[in-house]
PDB file of C-alpha atoms in Angstrom:
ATOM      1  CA  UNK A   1      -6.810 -10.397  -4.612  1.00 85.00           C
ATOM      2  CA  UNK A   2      -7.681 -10.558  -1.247  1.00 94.00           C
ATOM      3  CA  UNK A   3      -5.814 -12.888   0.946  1.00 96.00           C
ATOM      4  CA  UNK A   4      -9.293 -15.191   3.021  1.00 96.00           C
ATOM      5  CA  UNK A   5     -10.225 -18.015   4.342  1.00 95.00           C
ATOM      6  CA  UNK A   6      -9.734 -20.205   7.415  1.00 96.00           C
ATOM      7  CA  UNK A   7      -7.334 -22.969   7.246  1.00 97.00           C
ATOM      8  CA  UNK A   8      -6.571 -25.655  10.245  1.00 97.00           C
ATOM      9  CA  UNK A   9      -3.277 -27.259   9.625  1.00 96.00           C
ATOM     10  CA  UNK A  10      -0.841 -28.761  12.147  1.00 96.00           C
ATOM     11  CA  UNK A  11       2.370 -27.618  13.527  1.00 96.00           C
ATOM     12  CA  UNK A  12       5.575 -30.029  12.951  1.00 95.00           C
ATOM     13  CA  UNK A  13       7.877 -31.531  15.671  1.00 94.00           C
ATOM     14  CA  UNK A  14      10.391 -29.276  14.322  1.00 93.00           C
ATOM     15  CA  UNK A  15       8.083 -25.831  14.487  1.00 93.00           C
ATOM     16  CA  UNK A  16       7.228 -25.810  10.864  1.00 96.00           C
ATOM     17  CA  UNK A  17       3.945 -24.717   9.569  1.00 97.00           C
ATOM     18  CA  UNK A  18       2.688 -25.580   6.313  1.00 96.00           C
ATOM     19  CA  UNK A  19       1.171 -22.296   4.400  1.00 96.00           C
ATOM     20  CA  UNK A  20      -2.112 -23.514   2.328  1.00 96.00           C
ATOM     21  CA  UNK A  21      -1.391 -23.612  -1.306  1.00 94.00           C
ATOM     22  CA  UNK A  22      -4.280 -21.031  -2.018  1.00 94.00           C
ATOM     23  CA  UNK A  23      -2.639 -18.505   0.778  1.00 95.00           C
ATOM     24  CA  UNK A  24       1.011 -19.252  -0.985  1.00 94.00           C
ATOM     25  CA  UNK A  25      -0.091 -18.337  -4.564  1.00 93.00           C
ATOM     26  CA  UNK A  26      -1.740 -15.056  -3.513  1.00 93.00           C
ATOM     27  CA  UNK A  27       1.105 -14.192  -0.991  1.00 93.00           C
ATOM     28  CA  UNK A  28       3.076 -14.384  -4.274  1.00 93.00           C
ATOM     29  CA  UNK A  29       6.556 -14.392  -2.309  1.00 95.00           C
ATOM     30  CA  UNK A  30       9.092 -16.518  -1.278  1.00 96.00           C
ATOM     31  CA  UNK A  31       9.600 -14.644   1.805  1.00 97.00           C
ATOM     32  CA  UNK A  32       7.286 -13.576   4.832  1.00 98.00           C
ATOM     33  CA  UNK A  33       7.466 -11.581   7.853  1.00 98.00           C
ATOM     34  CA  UNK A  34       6.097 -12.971  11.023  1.00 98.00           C
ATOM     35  CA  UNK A  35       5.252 -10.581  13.910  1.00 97.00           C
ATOM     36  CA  UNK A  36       3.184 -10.531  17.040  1.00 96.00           C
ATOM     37  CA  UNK A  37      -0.258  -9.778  15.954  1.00 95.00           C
ATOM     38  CA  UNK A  38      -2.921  -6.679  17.188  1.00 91.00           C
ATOM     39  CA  UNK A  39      -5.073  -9.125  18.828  1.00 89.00           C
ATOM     40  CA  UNK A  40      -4.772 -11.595  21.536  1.00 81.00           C
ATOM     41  CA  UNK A  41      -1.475 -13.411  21.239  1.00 92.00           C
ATOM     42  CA  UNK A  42      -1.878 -14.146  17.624  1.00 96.00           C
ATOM     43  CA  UNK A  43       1.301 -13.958  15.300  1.00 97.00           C
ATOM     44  CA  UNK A  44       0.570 -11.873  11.968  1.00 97.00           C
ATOM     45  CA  UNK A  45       2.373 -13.019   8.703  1.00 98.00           C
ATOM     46  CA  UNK A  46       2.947 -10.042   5.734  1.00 97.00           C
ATOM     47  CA  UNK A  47       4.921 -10.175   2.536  1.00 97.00           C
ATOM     48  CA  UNK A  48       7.335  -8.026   3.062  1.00 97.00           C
ATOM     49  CA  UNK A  49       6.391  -5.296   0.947  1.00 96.00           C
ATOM     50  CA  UNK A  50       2.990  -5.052   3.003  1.00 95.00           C
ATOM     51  CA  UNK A  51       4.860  -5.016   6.002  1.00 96.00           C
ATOM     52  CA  UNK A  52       7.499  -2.197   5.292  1.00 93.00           C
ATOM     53  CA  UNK A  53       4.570  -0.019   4.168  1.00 91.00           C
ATOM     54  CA  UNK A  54       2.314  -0.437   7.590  1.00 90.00           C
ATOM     55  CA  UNK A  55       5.462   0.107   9.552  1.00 89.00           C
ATOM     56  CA  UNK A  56       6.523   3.106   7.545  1.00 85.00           C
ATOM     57  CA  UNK A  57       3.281   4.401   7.457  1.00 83.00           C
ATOM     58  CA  UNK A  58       2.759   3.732  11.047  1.00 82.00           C
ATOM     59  CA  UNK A  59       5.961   5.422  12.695  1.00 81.00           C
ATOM     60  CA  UNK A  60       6.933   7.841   9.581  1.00 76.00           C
ATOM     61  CA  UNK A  61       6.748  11.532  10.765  1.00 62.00           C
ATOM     62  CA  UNK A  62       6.991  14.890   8.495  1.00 60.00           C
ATOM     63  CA  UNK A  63      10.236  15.731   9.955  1.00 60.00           C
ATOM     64  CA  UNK A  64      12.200  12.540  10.894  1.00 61.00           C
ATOM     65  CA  UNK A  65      11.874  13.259  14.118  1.00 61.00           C
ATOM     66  CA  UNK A  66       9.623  10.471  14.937  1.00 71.00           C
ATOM     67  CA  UNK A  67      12.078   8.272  17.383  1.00 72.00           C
ATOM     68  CA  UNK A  68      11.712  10.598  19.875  1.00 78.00           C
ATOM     69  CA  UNK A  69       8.023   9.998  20.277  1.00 81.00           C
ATOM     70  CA  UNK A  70       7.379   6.964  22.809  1.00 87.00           C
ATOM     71  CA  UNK A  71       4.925   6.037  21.382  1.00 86.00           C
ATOM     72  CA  UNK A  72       6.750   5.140  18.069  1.00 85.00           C
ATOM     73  CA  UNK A  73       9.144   3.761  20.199  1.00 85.00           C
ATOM     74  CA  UNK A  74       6.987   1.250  21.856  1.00 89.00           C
ATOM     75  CA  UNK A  75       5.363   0.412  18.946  1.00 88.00           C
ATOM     76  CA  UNK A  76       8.631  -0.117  17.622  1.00 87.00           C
ATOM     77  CA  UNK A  77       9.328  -2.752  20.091  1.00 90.00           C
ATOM     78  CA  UNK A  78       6.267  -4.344  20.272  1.00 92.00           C
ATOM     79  CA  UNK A  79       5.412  -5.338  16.585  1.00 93.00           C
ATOM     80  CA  UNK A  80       9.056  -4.037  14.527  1.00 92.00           C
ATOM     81  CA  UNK A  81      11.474  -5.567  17.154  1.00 93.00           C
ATOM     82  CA  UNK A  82      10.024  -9.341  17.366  1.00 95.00           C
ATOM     83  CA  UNK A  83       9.424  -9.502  13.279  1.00 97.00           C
ATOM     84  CA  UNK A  84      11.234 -12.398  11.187  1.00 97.00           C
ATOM     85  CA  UNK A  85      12.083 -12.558   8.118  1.00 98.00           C
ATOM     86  CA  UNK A  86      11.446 -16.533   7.005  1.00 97.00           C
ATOM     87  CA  UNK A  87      11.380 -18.412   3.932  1.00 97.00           C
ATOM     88  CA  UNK A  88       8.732 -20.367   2.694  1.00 97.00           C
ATOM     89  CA  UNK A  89      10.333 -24.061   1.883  1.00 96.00           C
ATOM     90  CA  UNK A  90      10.207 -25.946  -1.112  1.00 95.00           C
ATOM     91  CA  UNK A  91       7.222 -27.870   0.446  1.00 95.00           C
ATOM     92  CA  UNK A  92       5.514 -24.132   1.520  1.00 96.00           C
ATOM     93  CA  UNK A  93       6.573 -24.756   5.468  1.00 97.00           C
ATOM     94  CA  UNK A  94       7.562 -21.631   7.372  1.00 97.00           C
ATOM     95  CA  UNK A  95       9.604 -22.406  10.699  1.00 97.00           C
ATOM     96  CA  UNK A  96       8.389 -20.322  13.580  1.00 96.00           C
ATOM     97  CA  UNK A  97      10.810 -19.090  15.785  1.00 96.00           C
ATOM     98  CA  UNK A  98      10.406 -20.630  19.323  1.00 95.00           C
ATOM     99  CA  UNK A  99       9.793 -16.899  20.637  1.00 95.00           C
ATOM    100  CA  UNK A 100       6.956 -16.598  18.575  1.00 96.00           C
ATOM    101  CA  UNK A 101       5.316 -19.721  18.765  1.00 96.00           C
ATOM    102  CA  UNK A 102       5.586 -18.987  22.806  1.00 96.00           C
ATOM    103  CA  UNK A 103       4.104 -15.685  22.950  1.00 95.00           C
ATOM    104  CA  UNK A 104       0.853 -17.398  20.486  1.00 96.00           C
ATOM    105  CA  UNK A 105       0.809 -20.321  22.726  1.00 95.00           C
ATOM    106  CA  UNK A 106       1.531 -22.796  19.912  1.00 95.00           C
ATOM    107  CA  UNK A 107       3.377 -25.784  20.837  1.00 93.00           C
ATOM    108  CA  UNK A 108       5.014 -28.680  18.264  1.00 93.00           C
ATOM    109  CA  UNK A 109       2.040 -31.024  16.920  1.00 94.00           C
ATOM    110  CA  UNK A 110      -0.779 -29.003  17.387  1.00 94.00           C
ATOM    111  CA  UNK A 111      -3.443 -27.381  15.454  1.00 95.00           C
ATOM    112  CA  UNK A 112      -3.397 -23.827  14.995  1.00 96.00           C
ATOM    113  CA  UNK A 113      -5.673 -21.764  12.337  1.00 97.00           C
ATOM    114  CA  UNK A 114      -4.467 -19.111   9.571  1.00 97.00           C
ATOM    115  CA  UNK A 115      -6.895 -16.688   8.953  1.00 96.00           C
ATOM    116  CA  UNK A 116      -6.644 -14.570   5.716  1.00 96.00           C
ATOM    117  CA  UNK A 117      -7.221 -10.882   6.843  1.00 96.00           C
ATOM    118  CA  UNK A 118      -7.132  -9.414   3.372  1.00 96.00           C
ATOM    119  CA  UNK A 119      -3.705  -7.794   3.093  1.00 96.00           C
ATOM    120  CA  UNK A 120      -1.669 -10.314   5.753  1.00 97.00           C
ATOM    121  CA  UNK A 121      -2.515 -13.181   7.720  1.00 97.00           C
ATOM    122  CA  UNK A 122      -2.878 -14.462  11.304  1.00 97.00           C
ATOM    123  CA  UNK A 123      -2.165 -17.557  13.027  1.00 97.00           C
ATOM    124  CA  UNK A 124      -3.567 -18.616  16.115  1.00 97.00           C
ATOM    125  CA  UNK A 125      -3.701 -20.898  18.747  1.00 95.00           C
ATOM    126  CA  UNK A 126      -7.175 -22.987  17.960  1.00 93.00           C
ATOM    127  CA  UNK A 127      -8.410 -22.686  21.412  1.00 91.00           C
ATOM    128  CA  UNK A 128      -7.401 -19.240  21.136  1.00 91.00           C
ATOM    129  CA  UNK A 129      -9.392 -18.238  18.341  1.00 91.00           C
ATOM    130  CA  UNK A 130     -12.375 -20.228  18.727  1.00 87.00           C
ATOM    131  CA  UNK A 131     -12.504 -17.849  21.929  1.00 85.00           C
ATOM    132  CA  UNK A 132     -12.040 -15.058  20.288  1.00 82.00           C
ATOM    133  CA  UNK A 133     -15.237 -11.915  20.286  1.00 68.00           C
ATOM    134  CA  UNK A 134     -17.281 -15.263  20.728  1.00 69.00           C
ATOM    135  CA  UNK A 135     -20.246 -12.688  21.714  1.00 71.00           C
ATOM    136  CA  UNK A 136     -19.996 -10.402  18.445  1.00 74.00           C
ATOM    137  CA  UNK A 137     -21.887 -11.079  15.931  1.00 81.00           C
ATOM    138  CA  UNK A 138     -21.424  -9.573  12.769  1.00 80.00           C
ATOM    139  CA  UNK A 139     -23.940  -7.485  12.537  1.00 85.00           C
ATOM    140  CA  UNK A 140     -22.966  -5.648  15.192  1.00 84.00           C
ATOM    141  CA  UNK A 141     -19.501  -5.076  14.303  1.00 81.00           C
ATOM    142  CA  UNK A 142     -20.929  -3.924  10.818  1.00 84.00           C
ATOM    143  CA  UNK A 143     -22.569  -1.348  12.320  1.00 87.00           C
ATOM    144  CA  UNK A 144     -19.915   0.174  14.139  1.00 85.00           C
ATOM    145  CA  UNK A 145     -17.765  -0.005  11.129  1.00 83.00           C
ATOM    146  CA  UNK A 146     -20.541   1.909   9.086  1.00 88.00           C
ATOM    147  CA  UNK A 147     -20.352   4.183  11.930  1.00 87.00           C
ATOM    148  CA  UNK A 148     -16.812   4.939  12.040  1.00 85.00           C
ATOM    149  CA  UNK A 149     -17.045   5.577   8.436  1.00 83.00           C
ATOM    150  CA  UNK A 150     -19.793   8.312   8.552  1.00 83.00           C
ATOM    151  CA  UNK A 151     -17.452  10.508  11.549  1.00 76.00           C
TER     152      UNK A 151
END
């Protein structure tokens, strides 16, 4: 199933986030991954699994040769480099790394919003998101998907 919704929920003096029970029981894991997200300085959360196989299937070349490409390289840095491995608490908190919660914007005892994006999740800065493609509607962006598709 896919993972969806929106969910507001508070960060914790100490940095811990609480993962909605409906997001924990179709993450199905005990671990997570969190990264620095596509968009915007989000932070993206996979199960591990998930987030093995887009890495793998993002850098992995025919030959092995794919460290000498830059471009796998930067990627590298940019998404593989920052990634941490956390475990979800008996209560279902994860606790960000400082580094992380920096580069989002997130500070202790605000509200931030996890977003289910189907196969991971991200977590944003409120302000943040409520910014975000504010002038998209969805219509729109359905169209250029069904466009993409057809070339």
């Amino acid at each position: 199933m896919l993972l969806t919704g929106e969910y507001i929920v508070r960060v914790d003096e100490k940095g811990r986030v609480s993962i909605p029970s409906k997001l924990r029981t179709l993450l199905g894991v005990s671990q997570i991954v969190v990264t620095k997200g596509f968009d915007g300085n989000c932070l993206a959360i996979f199960t591990p699994q998930f987030f093995d196989e887009t890495v793998t299937n993002a850098i992995a070349g025919q030959d092995g040769l794919q460290i000498l490409s830059p471009v796998v390289r930067k990627f590298t840095r940019k998404f593989v480099s920052p990634s941490q491995v956390l475990d979800i608490d008996s209560n279902g908190r994860i606790n960000i790394p400082l580094s992380l919660r920096e580069h989002a914007s997130i500070g202790v005892k605000e509200e931030i919003i996890l977003i289910g994006m189907g196969k991971y999740i991200e977590l944003w800065n409120k302000e943040m998101y409520e910014d975000l493609d504010s002038d998209e509607s969805i219509s729109e962006l359905a169209q250029e998907l069904a466009e993409m598709k057809r070339s």
